[in-house]
Amino acid sequence: PGRRAWAALEGARASIARAVAASPSEVVLTSGGTEACNLGVLGLAGGRPGRVITTSIEHPAVEAAIGVLRARGFEVVVLDVLDGRAPRPEELAEAITDDTRLIAMQWINHETGTTLPVDAYAQLARERSVPFFVDATQALGKVEVSFHAVGAAAMAIASHKIGGPAGAGALLLARGSELAPQVVGGAQERGLRAGTPDVISIVGFGAACEDVPARLAAAASIAELRDRLARFTDGVGAPVNGVGGPRVSTVLNVSFAGWRASTLVAAFDIEGLAVASGAACSSGVDRPSAVVRAMYPDEPIRAASSIRFSLGPETTPAEIDSAIEISARVLARPAA
C-alpha cells in the first residue's frame, strides 16, 4: 500500500511539473498556495536582514509573509501599481541595492487580473544575484507558465485555481536556490517541507494539471464573455479597475459608485449571483479592497464599491445573460 501511495504521489508530481515546464525534482508539495507563498518568501529571504522588494497589490499570503520579514528587521520597498500599470523594469532596477535579499511579486493579480512582466523582473534579479519569488497561483491555467523560461528562484502554484481540490499546492524551486524550511519535523519533500502529504488532494492536483491545456485554449471565449459583461457595467457607469496594462480574461473588477461593496455582494447573492468584494481569503471581512485602494489611492470610492466577477471555462453565455439581468435588477434599487 505504501508503494502504491508513493507511486500515485510521484505521478502527480510529474503531472504538476509538466504543467509548468519544470522538472519533478523542482516541485516541493505544500498544503496550498498560501503555504507555498509563505515558504517561498520566508524560505528564500534567509536569516540576515536586508532589503525586500515587492508591490502594493500582493495577495495577503505574500503581503503577510513580508510583514514577518519586516518585523525581523528587513527593509521593505513597495513598488506602486497605479491604475493597474505594472512597475517598469527600470523601477525595479533602481530599487535593487547590494543588500537586497529578495524580490517577491505576483504574476497575475488576484482581484483585477492585472499581469506583471515577471520574466523581465526575473532577468534583472539574476543579473544582480537576488532571489526572485513569483506568486503564480493566479497564472496557472490562465497564461502559459514555464518555470524555466521565467527563470525565477521559486514560484508558487495552487490546485484549486485550476479546478483541482483545495488544500494542495506546490513551490517550484530552481536548482541551486537555497531555501530554509518553514515546517520542520520530518524529512518529506527532501527536508524542505515536513509533514505527511495529503495524497488524495495532491493526486487531484495532478489530474487538474493534465487539463491545463484545455483551460488555456478556452481563454479567447472567456474573454468574449467577460467583455459582454463589461459592456453592461460600462453602460451603467461602473469603471473597470486595473485596465492600465494587460489583464487575463477570467476576472472583471468594477466599481459601482454609491454602493457599499459588501451590501452589493449580499444583494447579488440573494438573487443567485456569486461575486466577491476582495480576495477569497478575506471572505467575511467588510473593508474596502486593498488592491483597488492601492491602484487608485486618490479615488477611495472605487475601493469601497469594487466587485469582482470571476469567469472560467465552465462559464456559459446563459450565465452571463443571467448575471446582467440580476445586476440590472439590483442596481435599479436605491444604492445602499
Short mmCIF file of C-alpha atoms in Angstrom, two decimals:
data_model
loop_
_atom_site.label_atom_id
_atom_site.label_comp_id
_atom_site.label_asym_id
_atom_site.label_seq_id
_atom_site.Cartn_x
_atom_site.Cartn_y
_atom_site.Cartn_z
CA PRO A 1 0.00 0.00 0.00
CA GLY A 2 2.84 2.40 0.77
CA ARG A 3 4.43 1.82 -2.63
CA ARG A 4 1.11 2.40 -4.36
CA ALA A 5 0.60 5.67 -2.48
CA TRP A 6 4.16 6.73 -3.30
CA ALA A 7 3.67 5.93 -6.99
CA ALA A 8 0.43 7.96 -7.07
CA LEU A 9 2.16 10.87 -5.34
CA GLU A 10 5.13 10.86 -7.69
CA GLY A 11 2.86 10.51 -10.71
CA ALA A 12 1.02 13.64 -9.59
CA ARG A 13 4.31 15.43 -9.04
CA ALA A 14 5.29 14.63 -12.63
CA SER A 15 1.96 15.99 -13.93
CA ILE A 16 2.40 19.18 -11.92
CA ALA A 17 5.92 19.60 -13.28
CA ARG A 18 4.76 19.12 -16.89
CA ALA A 19 2.08 21.79 -16.48
CA VAL A 20 4.73 24.40 -15.68
CA ALA A 21 7.61 23.07 -17.80
CA ALA A 22 9.67 22.14 -14.76
CA SER A 23 11.41 19.02 -13.51
CA PRO A 24 9.67 16.82 -10.91
CA SER A 25 12.72 17.32 -8.68
CA GLU A 26 11.92 21.06 -8.62
CA VAL A 27 8.40 20.52 -7.22
CA VAL A 28 8.02 20.95 -3.44
CA LEU A 29 4.50 19.86 -2.49
CA THR A 30 2.58 22.01 0.02
CA SER A 31 -0.88 22.25 1.57
CA GLY A 32 -1.92 25.00 -0.85
CA GLY A 33 -0.99 28.33 -2.38
CA THR A 34 -0.74 30.17 0.93
CA GLU A 35 1.83 27.78 2.33
CA ALA A 36 3.73 27.81 -0.96
CA CYS A 37 3.88 31.62 -0.85
CA ASN A 38 4.95 31.63 2.78
CA LEU A 39 7.65 29.06 2.08
CA GLY A 40 8.89 30.96 -0.96
CA VAL A 41 9.09 34.35 0.74
CA LEU A 42 10.36 33.33 4.16
CA GLY A 43 12.48 30.46 2.89
CA LEU A 44 14.35 32.45 0.24
CA ALA A 45 14.89 35.62 2.29
CA GLY A 46 17.30 33.97 4.70
CA GLY A 47 18.04 34.99 8.26
CA ARG A 48 20.22 38.06 7.72
CA PRO A 49 18.08 41.21 7.39
CA GLY A 50 18.37 43.30 4.26
CA ARG A 51 16.11 44.81 1.64
CA VAL A 52 12.97 43.10 0.28
CA ILE A 53 11.23 44.48 -2.82
CA THR A 54 7.56 43.83 -3.55
CA THR A 55 4.48 45.58 -4.97
CA SER A 56 1.46 47.33 -3.48
CA ILE A 57 -1.05 44.76 -4.79
CA GLU A 58 0.26 41.44 -3.48
CA HIS A 59 -2.01 38.69 -2.20
CA PRO A 60 -2.25 38.55 1.62
CA ALA A 61 -0.28 35.27 1.59
CA VAL A 62 2.74 37.20 0.30
CA GLU A 63 1.99 40.51 2.00
CA ALA A 64 1.72 38.91 5.43
CA ALA A 65 4.91 36.88 4.94
CA ILE A 66 6.74 40.07 4.03
CA GLY A 67 5.27 41.62 7.16
CA VAL A 68 7.01 38.87 9.13
CA LEU A 69 10.30 39.83 7.48
CA ARG A 70 9.69 43.49 8.32
CA ALA A 71 9.21 42.54 11.96
CA ARG A 72 12.55 40.70 11.79
CA GLY A 73 14.33 43.87 10.72
CA PHE A 74 14.14 43.68 6.93
CA GLU A 75 13.67 46.91 4.96
CA VAL A 76 10.63 46.59 2.69
CA VAL A 77 10.41 48.60 -0.54
CA VAL A 78 6.94 48.64 -2.13
CA LEU A 79 6.59 49.48 -5.83
CA ASP A 80 3.31 51.11 -6.90
CA VAL A 81 0.89 49.65 -9.46
CA LEU A 82 -1.15 52.79 -10.11
CA ASP A 83 -4.17 52.38 -12.41
CA GLY A 84 -3.12 48.76 -12.95
CA ARG A 85 0.16 49.70 -14.64
CA ALA A 86 2.86 47.24 -13.59
CA PRO A 87 6.15 48.68 -12.31
CA ARG A 88 8.61 49.22 -15.15
CA PRO A 89 11.72 47.04 -15.04
CA GLU A 90 13.71 50.25 -14.67
CA GLU A 91 11.85 50.99 -11.43
CA LEU A 92 12.81 47.59 -10.08
CA ALA A 93 16.43 48.06 -11.18
CA GLU A 94 16.60 51.34 -9.27
CA ALA A 95 15.24 49.69 -6.13
CA ILE A 96 17.80 46.85 -6.08
CA THR A 97 20.73 47.51 -3.76
CA ASP A 98 23.72 45.46 -2.69
CA ASP A 99 21.88 44.33 0.45
CA THR A 100 18.69 43.23 -1.35
CA ARG A 101 17.84 39.75 -0.09
CA LEU A 102 14.63 39.05 -2.01
CA ILE A 103 12.25 40.27 -4.70
CA ALA A 104 8.71 38.91 -4.28
CA MET A 105 5.99 39.69 -6.82
CA GLN A 106 2.84 38.16 -8.21
CA TRP A 107 2.37 37.28 -11.87
CA ILE A 108 -1.40 37.86 -12.12
CA ASN A 109 -3.33 39.97 -9.64
CA HIS A 110 -5.99 38.03 -7.79
CA GLU A 111 -8.63 40.80 -7.87
CA THR A 112 -8.21 42.63 -11.18
CA GLY A 113 -6.34 40.16 -13.40
CA THR A 114 -3.53 42.68 -13.94
CA THR A 115 -0.46 41.00 -15.45
CA LEU A 116 3.09 41.82 -14.36
CA PRO A 117 6.16 41.20 -16.61
CA VAL A 118 7.76 38.67 -14.29
CA ASP A 119 10.19 37.39 -16.93
CA ALA A 120 11.77 40.87 -17.20
CA TYR A 121 11.90 41.14 -13.41
CA ALA A 122 13.49 37.70 -13.14
CA GLN A 123 16.21 38.65 -15.61
CA LEU A 124 17.10 41.72 -13.54
CA ALA A 125 17.14 39.61 -10.38
CA ARG A 126 19.51 37.09 -11.96
CA GLU A 127 21.82 39.84 -13.19
CA ARG A 128 22.03 41.24 -9.66
CA SER A 129 22.19 37.79 -7.99
CA VAL A 130 18.99 38.40 -5.99
CA PRO A 131 16.50 35.56 -5.37
CA PHE A 132 13.20 36.24 -7.13
CA PHE A 133 9.96 34.69 -5.91
CA VAL A 134 6.88 34.65 -8.15
CA ASP A 135 3.35 34.11 -6.86
CA ALA A 136 1.91 32.31 -9.89
CA THR A 137 -1.20 30.95 -8.20
CA GLN A 138 -3.42 33.07 -10.46
CA ALA A 139 -1.30 32.48 -13.57
CA LEU A 140 -1.51 28.69 -13.91
CA GLY A 141 -4.31 27.79 -16.30
CA LYS A 142 -4.76 31.40 -17.42
CA VAL A 143 -1.46 32.07 -19.20
CA GLU A 144 1.30 29.80 -20.46
CA VAL A 145 3.55 29.08 -17.49
CA SER A 146 7.12 27.90 -18.00
CA PHE A 147 9.15 27.90 -14.81
CA HIS A 148 12.45 27.64 -16.64
CA ALA A 149 11.55 30.33 -19.18
CA VAL A 150 10.71 32.81 -16.42
CA GLY A 151 13.92 31.99 -14.61
CA ALA A 152 12.77 32.72 -11.06
CA ALA A 153 14.35 31.17 -7.99
CA ALA A 154 10.94 29.95 -6.81
CA MET A 155 7.31 30.04 -7.92
CA ALA A 156 4.08 29.20 -6.06
CA ILE A 157 1.07 27.47 -7.64
CA ALA A 158 -2.20 26.10 -6.24
CA SER A 159 -4.56 23.26 -7.10
CA HIS A 160 -7.94 24.94 -6.61
CA LYS A 161 -7.12 27.71 -9.08
CA ILE A 162 -7.31 25.18 -11.93
CA GLY A 163 -10.30 23.19 -10.75
CA GLY A 164 -8.42 20.77 -8.50
CA PRO A 165 -9.13 20.12 -4.82
CA ALA A 166 -8.42 22.80 -2.26
CA GLY A 167 -5.60 22.10 0.16
CA ALA A 168 -2.89 21.20 -2.35
CA GLY A 169 -0.21 23.41 -3.85
CA ALA A 170 3.44 23.47 -4.76
CA LEU A 171 6.52 25.63 -4.62
CA LEU A 172 8.73 25.27 -7.68
CA LEU A 173 12.33 25.64 -6.59
CA ALA A 174 15.11 26.13 -9.11
CA ARG A 175 18.22 24.01 -8.78
CA GLY A 176 20.85 25.79 -6.75
CA SER A 177 18.38 28.02 -4.90
CA GLU A 178 18.76 27.91 -1.14
CA LEU A 179 15.55 27.53 0.81
CA ALA A 180 15.11 27.45 4.58
CA PRO A 181 12.24 25.09 5.51
CA GLN A 182 9.40 26.69 7.45
CA VAL A 183 7.59 23.50 8.51
CA VAL A 184 10.05 21.21 10.28
CA GLY A 185 9.97 17.83 11.97
CA GLY A 186 10.21 15.38 9.09
CA ALA A 187 12.25 14.50 6.03
CA GLN A 188 9.43 14.77 3.49
CA GLU A 189 9.99 16.83 0.32
CA ARG A 190 13.76 16.42 0.64
CA GLY A 191 13.61 18.05 4.06
CA LEU A 192 12.13 21.27 2.66
CA ARG A 193 8.57 20.72 3.91
CA ALA A 194 7.92 18.35 6.78
CA GLY A 195 4.61 16.59 7.28
CA THR A 196 2.67 13.67 5.85
CA PRO A 197 1.42 14.65 2.38
CA ASP A 198 -2.30 14.67 1.56
CA VAL A 199 -2.02 12.08 -1.20
CA ILE A 200 -5.64 12.29 -2.33
CA SER A 201 -5.60 16.08 -2.78
CA ILE A 202 -2.20 16.01 -4.47
CA VAL A 203 -3.35 13.33 -6.91
CA GLY A 204 -6.34 15.55 -7.65
CA PHE A 205 -3.93 18.45 -8.23
CA GLY A 206 -2.00 16.33 -10.71
CA ALA A 207 -5.19 15.37 -12.54
CA ALA A 208 -6.23 19.04 -12.78
CA CYS A 209 -2.80 19.88 -14.22
CA GLU A 210 -3.46 17.49 -17.08
CA ASP A 211 -6.39 19.71 -18.03
CA VAL A 212 -4.38 22.96 -18.12
CA PRO A 213 -4.00 22.99 -21.97
CA ALA A 214 -7.80 22.89 -22.32
CA ARG A 215 -8.15 25.79 -19.88
CA LEU A 216 -5.64 27.83 -21.87
CA ALA A 217 -7.47 27.05 -25.12
CA ALA A 218 -10.67 28.49 -23.63
CA ALA A 219 -9.11 31.90 -22.88
CA ALA A 220 -10.42 33.62 -26.01
CA SER A 221 -14.02 32.52 -25.47
CA ILE A 222 -13.82 33.50 -21.79
CA ALA A 223 -12.59 36.96 -22.85
CA GLU A 224 -15.64 37.36 -25.09
CA LEU A 225 -17.94 36.60 -22.16
CA ARG A 226 -16.03 38.97 -19.89
CA ASP A 227 -16.27 41.75 -22.47
CA ARG A 228 -20.02 41.19 -22.88
CA LEU A 229 -20.41 41.69 -19.12
CA ALA A 230 -18.06 44.70 -19.24
CA ARG A 231 -20.23 46.37 -21.87
CA PHE A 232 -23.14 46.19 -19.45
CA THR A 233 -21.18 47.55 -16.48
CA ASP A 234 -19.77 50.33 -18.65
CA GLY A 235 -23.33 51.20 -19.67
CA VAL A 236 -24.31 51.76 -16.04
CA GLY A 237 -21.26 53.92 -15.38
CA ALA A 238 -19.18 51.38 -13.45
CA PRO A 239 -15.47 51.79 -14.31
CA VAL A 240 -13.27 48.73 -14.74
CA ASN A 241 -10.38 48.54 -12.30
CA GLY A 242 -6.84 47.61 -13.30
CA VAL A 243 -7.06 48.44 -17.01
CA GLY A 244 -3.75 50.31 -17.18
CA GLY A 245 -1.98 47.25 -18.55
CA PRO A 246 -2.51 43.67 -19.76
CA ARG A 247 -5.15 41.58 -17.96
CA VAL A 248 -6.23 37.97 -18.06
CA SER A 249 -9.70 37.05 -19.30
CA THR A 250 -11.04 35.41 -16.15
CA VAL A 251 -11.63 38.48 -13.98
CA LEU A 252 -13.71 41.63 -14.29
CA ASN A 253 -13.35 44.06 -11.39
CA VAL A 254 -15.65 47.09 -11.47
CA SER A 255 -16.74 49.81 -9.05
CA PHE A 256 -20.39 50.74 -8.55
CA ALA A 257 -20.26 54.25 -7.10
CA GLY A 258 -22.80 54.86 -4.37
CA TRP A 259 -22.92 51.21 -3.35
CA ARG A 260 -21.08 49.60 -0.47
CA ALA A 261 -19.35 46.52 -1.86
CA SER A 262 -20.48 44.20 0.95
CA THR A 263 -24.09 45.29 0.50
CA LEU A 264 -23.94 44.66 -3.22
CA VAL A 265 -22.34 41.24 -2.70
CA ALA A 266 -25.18 40.27 -0.35
CA ALA A 267 -27.83 41.57 -2.74
CA PHE A 268 -26.36 39.65 -5.67
CA ASP A 269 -26.06 36.53 -3.52
CA ILE A 270 -29.75 36.61 -2.62
CA GLU A 271 -30.54 36.78 -6.35
CA GLY A 272 -28.25 33.82 -7.09
CA LEU A 273 -25.22 35.64 -8.48
CA ALA A 274 -21.87 34.78 -6.89
CA VAL A 275 -19.42 37.69 -6.80
CA ALA A 276 -16.70 38.87 -4.40
CA SER A 277 -15.51 42.15 -2.97
CA GLY A 278 -11.89 41.10 -2.50
CA ALA A 279 -9.61 38.09 -2.22
CA ALA A 280 -11.32 34.81 -1.37
CA CYS A 281 -9.20 34.54 1.77
CA SER A 282 -10.75 37.79 3.05
CA SER A 283 -14.31 36.49 2.74
CA GLY A 284 -16.47 37.88 5.53
CA VAL A 285 -14.17 40.86 6.13
CA ASP A 286 -16.10 44.08 5.46
CA ARG A 287 -13.47 46.56 4.33
CA PRO A 288 -12.52 48.23 1.04
CA SER A 289 -10.38 46.29 -1.40
CA ALA A 290 -6.70 46.82 -0.56
CA VAL A 291 -5.75 46.13 -4.18
CA VAL A 292 -8.13 48.68 -5.69
CA ARG A 293 -7.18 51.19 -3.00
CA ALA A 294 -3.51 50.77 -3.91
CA MET A 295 -4.24 51.20 -7.61
CA TYR A 296 -6.44 54.29 -7.12
CA PRO A 297 -5.27 56.00 -3.90
CA ASP A 298 -6.94 59.29 -4.87
CA GLU A 299 -10.33 57.64 -5.53
CA PRO A 300 -11.34 55.89 -2.29
CA ILE A 301 -14.87 55.34 -3.56
CA ARG A 302 -13.54 52.85 -6.12
CA ALA A 303 -12.13 50.55 -3.43
CA ALA A 304 -15.23 50.89 -1.25
CA SER A 305 -17.56 49.85 -4.09
CA SER A 306 -15.47 47.36 -6.08
CA ILE A 307 -16.88 43.99 -7.10
CA ARG A 308 -15.02 41.10 -8.71
CA PHE A 309 -16.79 38.90 -11.26
CA SER A 310 -14.88 35.66 -11.89
CA LEU A 311 -15.20 33.58 -15.05
CA GLY A 312 -13.74 30.28 -16.20
CA PRO A 313 -14.02 27.55 -18.82
CA GLU A 314 -17.26 26.42 -17.18
CA THR A 315 -18.92 29.85 -17.56
CA THR A 316 -21.68 29.87 -20.18
CA PRO A 317 -23.27 32.67 -22.24
CA ALA A 318 -26.54 31.97 -20.42
CA GLU A 319 -24.84 32.61 -17.09
CA ILE A 320 -23.51 35.94 -18.35
CA ASP A 321 -27.00 36.88 -19.52
CA SER A 322 -28.33 35.95 -16.09
CA ALA A 323 -25.59 37.99 -14.38
CA ILE A 324 -26.53 41.02 -16.46
CA GLU A 325 -30.24 40.59 -15.69
CA ILE A 326 -29.61 40.21 -11.94
CA SER A 327 -27.20 43.15 -11.88
CA ALA A 328 -29.67 45.39 -13.69
CA ARG A 329 -32.43 44.41 -11.27
CA VAL A 330 -30.32 45.03 -8.16
CA LEU A 331 -28.75 48.26 -9.40
CA ALA A 332 -32.20 49.67 -10.14
CA ARG A 333 -32.83 49.79 -6.39
CA PRO A 334 -31.74 52.75 -4.25
CA ALA A 335 -28.00 52.49 -3.59
CA ALA A 336 -27.03 51.33 -0.11
#
